Amino acid sequence: MTGNDASRPVILVGGGARSGKSRFALARALDFGPRRVFVATAEALDLEMSERIARHREERRDMFETIEEPLALPRALDGGVGRADVVLVDCLTLWVSNLLVKGATPQQVTAAFDALEAAVRRRRAPLILVSNEVGLGLVPETPLGRIFRDRMGELHQRLSDCADELYAAVMGAVLRLHPGPVALIRHGAGALRPRS
């Protein structure tokens, strides 16, 4: 086990936008006990994002306690999750974006990554981390876009080294990449579909 404790696995779920990764992560979290914590990194900076956040809260209903933490994610993992049976972070992509947009220097981003990796390694509960794979498209036009893409790739490599389970969501399907062999996972495919 890379995460060093089979009873507290680190589960990394990645994929593109609207690929099914968050739905899979929510369903995977239901495999653990009833004390579930959802750490949200999104900020409601405009109406569309406010509506999106509200939809996601409704989807989780009362199955999760929610902690909103757009910047101090390592501190939230260390102190805010209490006696959780599982902690789900959605998503790392917004967390890194928040750091960069707030003007974090390269040294501050590296320090934040170090702190997150340390918090992941000393977790007290199973931990599910959701992130977008942003390195498969065109090279971003702006320097900030290229920095963001490169730093996300770095963070993914670091966290995959501590992950006990690694999943990639592609076109609505979820592939288990680790532990091998690679397999298509149908787990929870419709468990948390939005209410009609």
PDB file of C-alpha atoms in Angstrom:
ATOM      1  CA  MET A   1       0.000   0.000   0.000  1.00  0.00           C
ATOM      2  CA  THR A   2       1.455   3.303  -1.009  1.00  0.00           C
ATOM      3  CA  GLY A   3      -0.570   5.267   1.558  1.00  0.00           C
ATOM      4  CA  ASN A   4       0.763   2.974   4.306  1.00  0.00           C
ATOM      5  CA  ASP A   5      -2.573   2.120   5.965  1.00  0.00           C
ATOM      6  CA  ALA A   6      -5.135  -0.157   4.324  1.00  0.00           C
ATOM      7  CA  SER A   7      -7.827   1.013   6.758  1.00  0.00           C
ATOM      8  CA  ARG A   8      -7.316   4.645   5.695  1.00  0.00           C
ATOM      9  CA  PRO A   9      -6.706   4.523   1.951  1.00  0.00           C
ATOM     10  CA  VAL A  10      -5.865   7.533  -0.177  1.00  0.00           C
ATOM     11  CA  ILE A  11      -8.068   7.469  -3.285  1.00  0.00           C
ATOM     12  CA  LEU A  12      -7.224   9.808  -6.172  1.00  0.00           C
ATOM     13  CA  VAL A  13      -9.928  10.315  -8.821  1.00  0.00           C
ATOM     14  CA  GLY A  14      -9.091  12.330 -11.927  1.00  0.00           C
ATOM     15  CA  GLY A  15     -10.619  13.112 -15.275  1.00  0.00           C
ATOM     16  CA  GLY A  16     -11.921  15.858 -17.495  1.00  0.00           C
ATOM     17  CA  ALA A  17     -14.812  18.209 -16.842  1.00  0.00           C
ATOM     18  CA  ARG A  18     -18.178  16.410 -16.635  1.00  0.00           C
ATOM     19  CA  SER A  19     -16.458  13.029 -16.985  1.00  0.00           C
ATOM     20  CA  GLY A  20     -18.248  11.408 -14.006  1.00  0.00           C
ATOM     21  CA  LYS A  21     -15.358  11.705 -11.547  1.00  0.00           C
ATOM     22  CA  SER A  22     -17.253  13.574  -8.827  1.00  0.00           C
ATOM     23  CA  ARG A  23     -20.269  11.290  -9.033  1.00  0.00           C
ATOM     24  CA  PHE A  24     -17.963   8.287  -8.745  1.00  0.00           C
ATOM     25  CA  ALA A  25     -16.115   9.844  -5.784  1.00  0.00           C
ATOM     26  CA  LEU A  26     -19.382  10.552  -3.955  1.00  0.00           C
ATOM     27  CA  ALA A  27     -20.571   6.989  -4.513  1.00  0.00           C
ATOM     28  CA  ARG A  28     -17.172   5.624  -3.406  1.00  0.00           C
ATOM     29  CA  ALA A  29     -17.400   7.655  -0.183  1.00  0.00           C
ATOM     30  CA  LEU A  30     -20.669   5.900   0.652  1.00  0.00           C
ATOM     31  CA  ASP A  31     -18.665   2.672   1.035  1.00  0.00           C
ATOM     32  CA  PHE A  32     -17.289   4.036   4.301  1.00  0.00           C
ATOM     33  CA  GLY A  33     -19.067   4.872   7.553  1.00  0.00           C
ATOM     34  CA  PRO A  34     -21.884   7.395   8.037  1.00  0.00           C
ATOM     35  CA  ARG A  35     -19.703  10.285   9.257  1.00  0.00           C
ATOM     36  CA  ARG A  36     -18.741  11.713   5.877  1.00  0.00           C
ATOM     37  CA  VAL A  37     -17.033  15.076   5.390  1.00  0.00           C
ATOM     38  CA  PHE A  38     -17.013  16.904   2.058  1.00  0.00           C
ATOM     39  CA  VAL A  39     -14.317  19.581   1.704  1.00  0.00           C
ATOM     40  CA  ALA A  40     -15.372  22.017  -1.017  1.00  0.00           C
ATOM     41  CA  THR A  41     -12.750  24.274  -2.594  1.00  0.00           C
ATOM     42  CA  ALA A  42     -15.063  26.246  -4.906  1.00  0.00           C
ATOM     43  CA  GLU A  43     -15.838  29.896  -4.285  1.00  0.00           C
ATOM     44  CA  ALA A  44     -19.142  31.484  -5.303  1.00  0.00           C
ATOM     45  CA  LEU A  45     -17.634  34.426  -7.173  1.00  0.00           C
ATOM     46  CA  ASP A  46     -20.495  34.816  -9.667  1.00  0.00           C
ATOM     47  CA  LEU A  47     -24.113  33.763 -10.132  1.00  0.00           C
ATOM     48  CA  GLU A  48     -23.336  30.742 -12.297  1.00  0.00           C
ATOM     49  CA  MET A  49     -20.873  29.377  -9.740  1.00  0.00           C
ATOM     50  CA  SER A  50     -23.316  30.067  -6.896  1.00  0.00           C
ATOM     51  CA  GLU A  51     -25.985  28.062  -8.729  1.00  0.00           C
ATOM     52  CA  ARG A  52     -23.507  25.263  -9.459  1.00  0.00           C
ATOM     53  CA  ILE A  53     -22.493  25.058  -5.790  1.00  0.00           C
ATOM     54  CA  ALA A  54     -26.154  24.969  -4.742  1.00  0.00           C
ATOM     55  CA  ARG A  55     -26.836  22.087  -7.167  1.00  0.00           C
ATOM     56  CA  HIS A  56     -23.899  20.118  -5.769  1.00  0.00           C
ATOM     57  CA  ARG A  57     -25.075  20.704  -2.183  1.00  0.00           C
ATOM     58  CA  GLU A  58     -28.529  19.431  -3.151  1.00  0.00           C
ATOM     59  CA  GLU A  59     -26.961  16.361  -4.769  1.00  0.00           C
ATOM     60  CA  ARG A  60     -25.122  15.516  -1.533  1.00  0.00           C
ATOM     61  CA  ARG A  61     -28.270  16.192   0.508  1.00  0.00           C
ATOM     62  CA  ASP A  62     -27.630  15.329   4.157  1.00  0.00           C
ATOM     63  CA  MET A  63     -25.175  12.515   3.419  1.00  0.00           C
ATOM     64  CA  PHE A  64     -22.115  14.726   4.055  1.00  0.00           C
ATOM     65  CA  GLU A  65     -21.048  17.452   6.435  1.00  0.00           C
ATOM     66  CA  THR A  66     -19.613  20.213   4.220  1.00  0.00           C
ATOM     67  CA  ILE A  67     -16.529  22.298   4.985  1.00  0.00           C
ATOM     68  CA  GLU A  68     -15.827  25.131   2.551  1.00  0.00           C
ATOM     69  CA  GLU A  69     -12.111  25.846   2.247  1.00  0.00           C
ATOM     70  CA  PRO A  70     -10.856  27.473  -0.958  1.00  0.00           C
ATOM     71  CA  LEU A  71      -7.258  28.108   0.183  1.00  0.00           C
ATOM     72  CA  ALA A  72      -6.177  26.456   3.466  1.00  0.00           C
ATOM     73  CA  LEU A  73      -6.875  22.891   2.355  1.00  0.00           C
ATOM     74  CA  PRO A  74      -4.015  21.244   4.316  1.00  0.00           C
ATOM     75  CA  ARG A  75      -5.204  22.942   7.518  1.00  0.00           C
ATOM     76  CA  ALA A  76      -8.780  21.790   6.853  1.00  0.00           C
ATOM     77  CA  LEU A  77      -7.590  18.207   6.450  1.00  0.00           C
ATOM     78  CA  ASP A  78      -5.577  18.391   9.662  1.00  0.00           C
ATOM     79  CA  GLY A  79      -8.078  20.138  11.861  1.00  0.00           C
ATOM     80  CA  GLY A  80     -11.528  20.408  10.428  1.00  0.00           C
ATOM     81  CA  VAL A  81     -12.538  16.845   9.725  1.00  0.00           C
ATOM     82  CA  GLY A  82     -12.946  15.654  13.314  1.00  0.00           C
ATOM     83  CA  ARG A  83     -13.834  11.990  13.689  1.00  0.00           C
ATOM     84  CA  ALA A  84     -14.894  11.437  10.094  1.00  0.00           C
ATOM     85  CA  ASP A  85     -15.245   7.959   8.609  1.00  0.00           C
ATOM     86  CA  VAL A  86     -14.223   9.371   5.208  1.00  0.00           C
ATOM     87  CA  VAL A  87     -13.157  12.747   3.825  1.00  0.00           C
ATOM     88  CA  LEU A  88     -13.815  13.739   0.217  1.00  0.00           C
ATOM     89  CA  VAL A  89     -12.049  16.775  -1.299  1.00  0.00           C
ATOM     90  CA  ASP A  90     -13.601  18.214  -4.477  1.00  0.00           C
ATOM     91  CA  CYS A  91     -11.606  19.535  -6.107  1.00  0.00           C
ATOM     92  CA  LEU A  92      -7.850  20.019  -6.177  1.00  0.00           C
ATOM     93  CA  THR A  93      -8.071  21.860  -9.489  1.00  0.00           C
ATOM     94  CA  LEU A  94     -10.084  24.715  -7.991  1.00  0.00           C
ATOM     95  CA  TRP A  95      -7.773  24.809  -4.976  1.00  0.00           C
ATOM     96  CA  VAL A  96      -4.693  25.326  -7.170  1.00  0.00           C
ATOM     97  CA  SER A  97      -6.571  27.837  -9.322  1.00  0.00           C
ATOM     98  CA  ASN A  98      -7.569  29.755  -6.183  1.00  0.00           C
ATOM     99  CA  LEU A  99      -3.945  29.887  -5.013  1.00  0.00           C
ATOM    100  CA  LEU A 100      -2.689  31.170  -8.367  1.00  0.00           C
ATOM    101  CA  VAL A 101      -5.477  33.714  -8.896  1.00  0.00           C
ATOM    102  CA  LYS A 102      -4.866  35.089  -5.383  1.00  0.00           C
ATOM    103  CA  GLY A 103      -1.269  35.744  -6.467  1.00  0.00           C
ATOM    104  CA  ALA A 104       0.633  32.909  -4.773  1.00  0.00           C
ATOM    105  CA  THR A 105       4.297  32.914  -5.748  1.00  0.00           C
ATOM    106  CA  PRO A 106       5.939  29.736  -7.100  1.00  0.00           C
ATOM    107  CA  GLN A 107       7.524  29.230  -3.668  1.00  0.00           C
ATOM    108  CA  GLN A 108       4.147  29.608  -1.939  1.00  0.00           C
ATOM    109  CA  VAL A 109       2.536  27.099  -4.315  1.00  0.00           C
ATOM    110  CA  THR A 110       5.348  24.619  -3.663  1.00  0.00           C
ATOM    111  CA  ALA A 111       4.939  25.139   0.096  1.00  0.00           C
ATOM    112  CA  ALA A 112       1.176  24.573  -0.245  1.00  0.00           C
ATOM    113  CA  PHE A 113       1.823  21.337  -2.169  1.00  0.00           C
ATOM    114  CA  ASP A 114       4.295  20.200   0.509  1.00  0.00           C
ATOM    115  CA  ALA A 115       1.736  20.949   3.221  1.00  0.00           C
ATOM    116  CA  LEU A 116      -1.011  19.104   1.346  1.00  0.00           C
ATOM    117  CA  GLU A 117       1.147  16.038   0.762  1.00  0.00           C
ATOM    118  CA  ALA A 118       2.107  15.990   4.456  1.00  0.00           C
ATOM    119  CA  ALA A 119      -1.564  16.301   5.487  1.00  0.00           C
ATOM    120  CA  VAL A 120      -2.492  13.464   3.124  1.00  0.00           C
ATOM    121  CA  ARG A 121       0.188  11.227   4.628  1.00  0.00           C
ATOM    122  CA  ARG A 122      -0.950  11.895   8.227  1.00  0.00           C
ATOM    123  CA  ARG A 123      -4.686  11.598   7.499  1.00  0.00           C
ATOM    124  CA  ARG A 124      -6.914  10.152  10.193  1.00  0.00           C
ATOM    125  CA  ALA A 125      -9.589   8.751   7.880  1.00  0.00           C
ATOM    126  CA  PRO A 126      -9.921   7.378   4.360  1.00  0.00           C
ATOM    127  CA  LEU A 127      -9.356  10.270   1.965  1.00  0.00           C
ATOM    128  CA  ILE A 128     -10.794  10.733  -1.530  1.00  0.00           C
ATOM    129  CA  LEU A 129      -9.257  13.471  -3.670  1.00  0.00           C
ATOM    130  CA  VAL A 130     -10.926  14.649  -6.885  1.00  0.00           C
ATOM    131  CA  SER A 131      -9.037  16.562  -9.561  1.00  0.00           C
ATOM    132  CA  ASN A 132      -9.310  17.552 -13.211  1.00  0.00           C
ATOM    133  CA  GLU A 133      -6.795  16.270 -15.732  1.00  0.00           C
ATOM    134  CA  VAL A 134      -5.857  19.485 -17.527  1.00  0.00           C
ATOM    135  CA  GLY A 135      -2.790  18.334 -19.445  1.00  0.00           C
ATOM    136  CA  LEU A 136      -4.447  16.575 -22.389  1.00  0.00           C
ATOM    137  CA  GLY A 137      -5.579  19.608 -24.392  1.00  0.00           C
ATOM    138  CA  LEU A 138      -3.900  22.446 -26.236  1.00  0.00           C
ATOM    139  CA  VAL A 139      -1.032  24.382 -24.706  1.00  0.00           C
ATOM    140  CA  PRO A 140      -2.690  27.314 -22.894  1.00  0.00           C
ATOM    141  CA  GLU A 141      -2.247  30.718 -24.556  1.00  0.00           C
ATOM    142  CA  THR A 142      -1.393  32.658 -21.399  1.00  0.00           C
ATOM    143  CA  PRO A 143       1.536  32.329 -18.988  1.00  0.00           C
ATOM    144  CA  LEU A 144      -0.893  31.845 -16.069  1.00  0.00           C
ATOM    145  CA  GLY A 145      -2.656  29.060 -17.966  1.00  0.00           C
ATOM    146  CA  ARG A 146       0.634  27.296 -18.658  1.00  0.00           C
ATOM    147  CA  ILE A 147       1.743  27.657 -15.032  1.00  0.00           C
ATOM    148  CA  PHE A 148      -1.609  26.253 -13.884  1.00  0.00           C
ATOM    149  CA  ARG A 149      -1.366  23.255 -16.237  1.00  0.00           C
ATOM    150  CA  ASP A 150       2.216  22.511 -15.198  1.00  0.00           C
ATOM    151  CA  ARG A 151       1.538  22.824 -11.477  1.00  0.00           C
ATOM    152  CA  MET A 152      -1.521  20.555 -11.728  1.00  0.00           C
ATOM    153  CA  GLY A 153       0.608  17.918 -13.445  1.00  0.00           C
ATOM    154  CA  GLU A 154       3.198  18.216 -10.690  1.00  0.00           C
ATOM    155  CA  LEU A 155       0.563  17.886  -7.962  1.00  0.00           C
ATOM    156  CA  HIS A 156      -1.010  14.851  -9.634  1.00  0.00           C
ATOM    157  CA  GLN A 157       2.368  13.108  -9.824  1.00  0.00           C
ATOM    158  CA  ARG A 158       3.065  13.814  -6.166  1.00  0.00           C
ATOM    159  CA  LEU A 159      -0.330  12.617  -4.961  1.00  0.00           C
ATOM    160  CA  SER A 160      -0.399   9.533  -7.171  1.00  0.00           C
ATOM    161  CA  ASP A 161       2.758   8.462  -5.330  1.00  0.00           C
ATOM    162  CA  CYS A 162       0.750   8.402  -2.065  1.00  0.00           C
ATOM    163  CA  ALA A 163      -2.441   6.950  -3.552  1.00  0.00           C
ATOM    164  CA  ASP A 164      -3.600   3.455  -2.665  1.00  0.00           C
ATOM    165  CA  GLU A 165      -6.293   3.619  -5.338  1.00  0.00           C
ATOM    166  CA  LEU A 166      -6.102   5.625  -8.560  1.00  0.00           C
ATOM    167  CA  TYR A 167      -9.052   6.144 -10.927  1.00  0.00           C
ATOM    168  CA  ALA A 168      -9.454   7.983 -14.237  1.00  0.00           C
ATOM    169  CA  ALA A 169     -12.889   9.077 -15.427  1.00  0.00           C
ATOM    170  CA  VAL A 170     -13.203   9.240 -19.205  1.00  0.00           C
ATOM    171  CA  MET A 171     -16.433   9.814 -21.171  1.00  0.00           C
ATOM    172  CA  GLY A 172     -18.601   8.823 -18.213  1.00  0.00           C
ATOM    173  CA  ALA A 173     -16.701   5.595 -17.552  1.00  0.00           C
ATOM    174  CA  VAL A 174     -14.288   5.125 -14.650  1.00  0.00           C
ATOM    175  CA  LEU A 175     -11.097   3.130 -15.059  1.00  0.00           C
ATOM    176  CA  ARG A 176      -9.206   1.780 -12.068  1.00  0.00           C
ATOM    177  CA  LEU A 177      -5.532   2.348 -12.820  1.00  0.00           C
ATOM    178  CA  HIS A 178      -4.140   1.210  -9.458  1.00  0.00           C
ATOM    179  CA  PRO A 179      -4.100  -1.331  -7.991  1.00  0.00           C
ATOM    180  CA  GLY A 180      -3.805  -3.235 -11.234  1.00  0.00           C
ATOM    181  CA  PRO A 181      -4.880  -4.707 -13.429  1.00  0.00           C
ATOM    182  CA  VAL A 182      -6.649  -1.801 -15.122  1.00  0.00           C
ATOM    183  CA  ALA A 183     -10.403  -2.365 -14.959  1.00  0.00           C
ATOM    184  CA  LEU A 184     -13.653  -0.623 -15.876  1.00  0.00           C
ATOM    185  CA  ILE A 185     -15.520   0.152 -12.650  1.00  0.00           C
ATOM    186  CA  ARG A 186     -19.304   0.298 -12.681  1.00  0.00           C
ATOM    187  CA  HIS A 187     -19.469   1.044  -8.936  1.00  0.00           C
ATOM    188  CA  GLY A 188     -22.108   3.615  -8.047  1.00  0.00           C
ATOM    189  CA  ALA A 189     -22.823   4.594 -11.629  1.00  0.00           C
ATOM    190  CA  GLY A 190     -26.269   5.988 -10.826  1.00  0.00           C
ATOM    191  CA  ALA A 191     -26.132   6.199  -7.045  1.00  0.00           C
ATOM    192  CA  LEU A 192     -26.161   9.966  -6.807  1.00  0.00           C
ATOM    193  CA  ARG A 193     -27.930  11.150  -9.939  1.00  0.00           C
ATOM    194  CA  PRO A 194     -29.663  14.494  -9.507  1.00  0.00           C
ATOM    195  CA  ARG A 195     -33.342  14.352  -8.575  1.00  0.00           C
ATOM    196  CA  SER A 196     -35.795  15.044 -11.416  1.00  0.00           C
TER     197      SER A 196
END
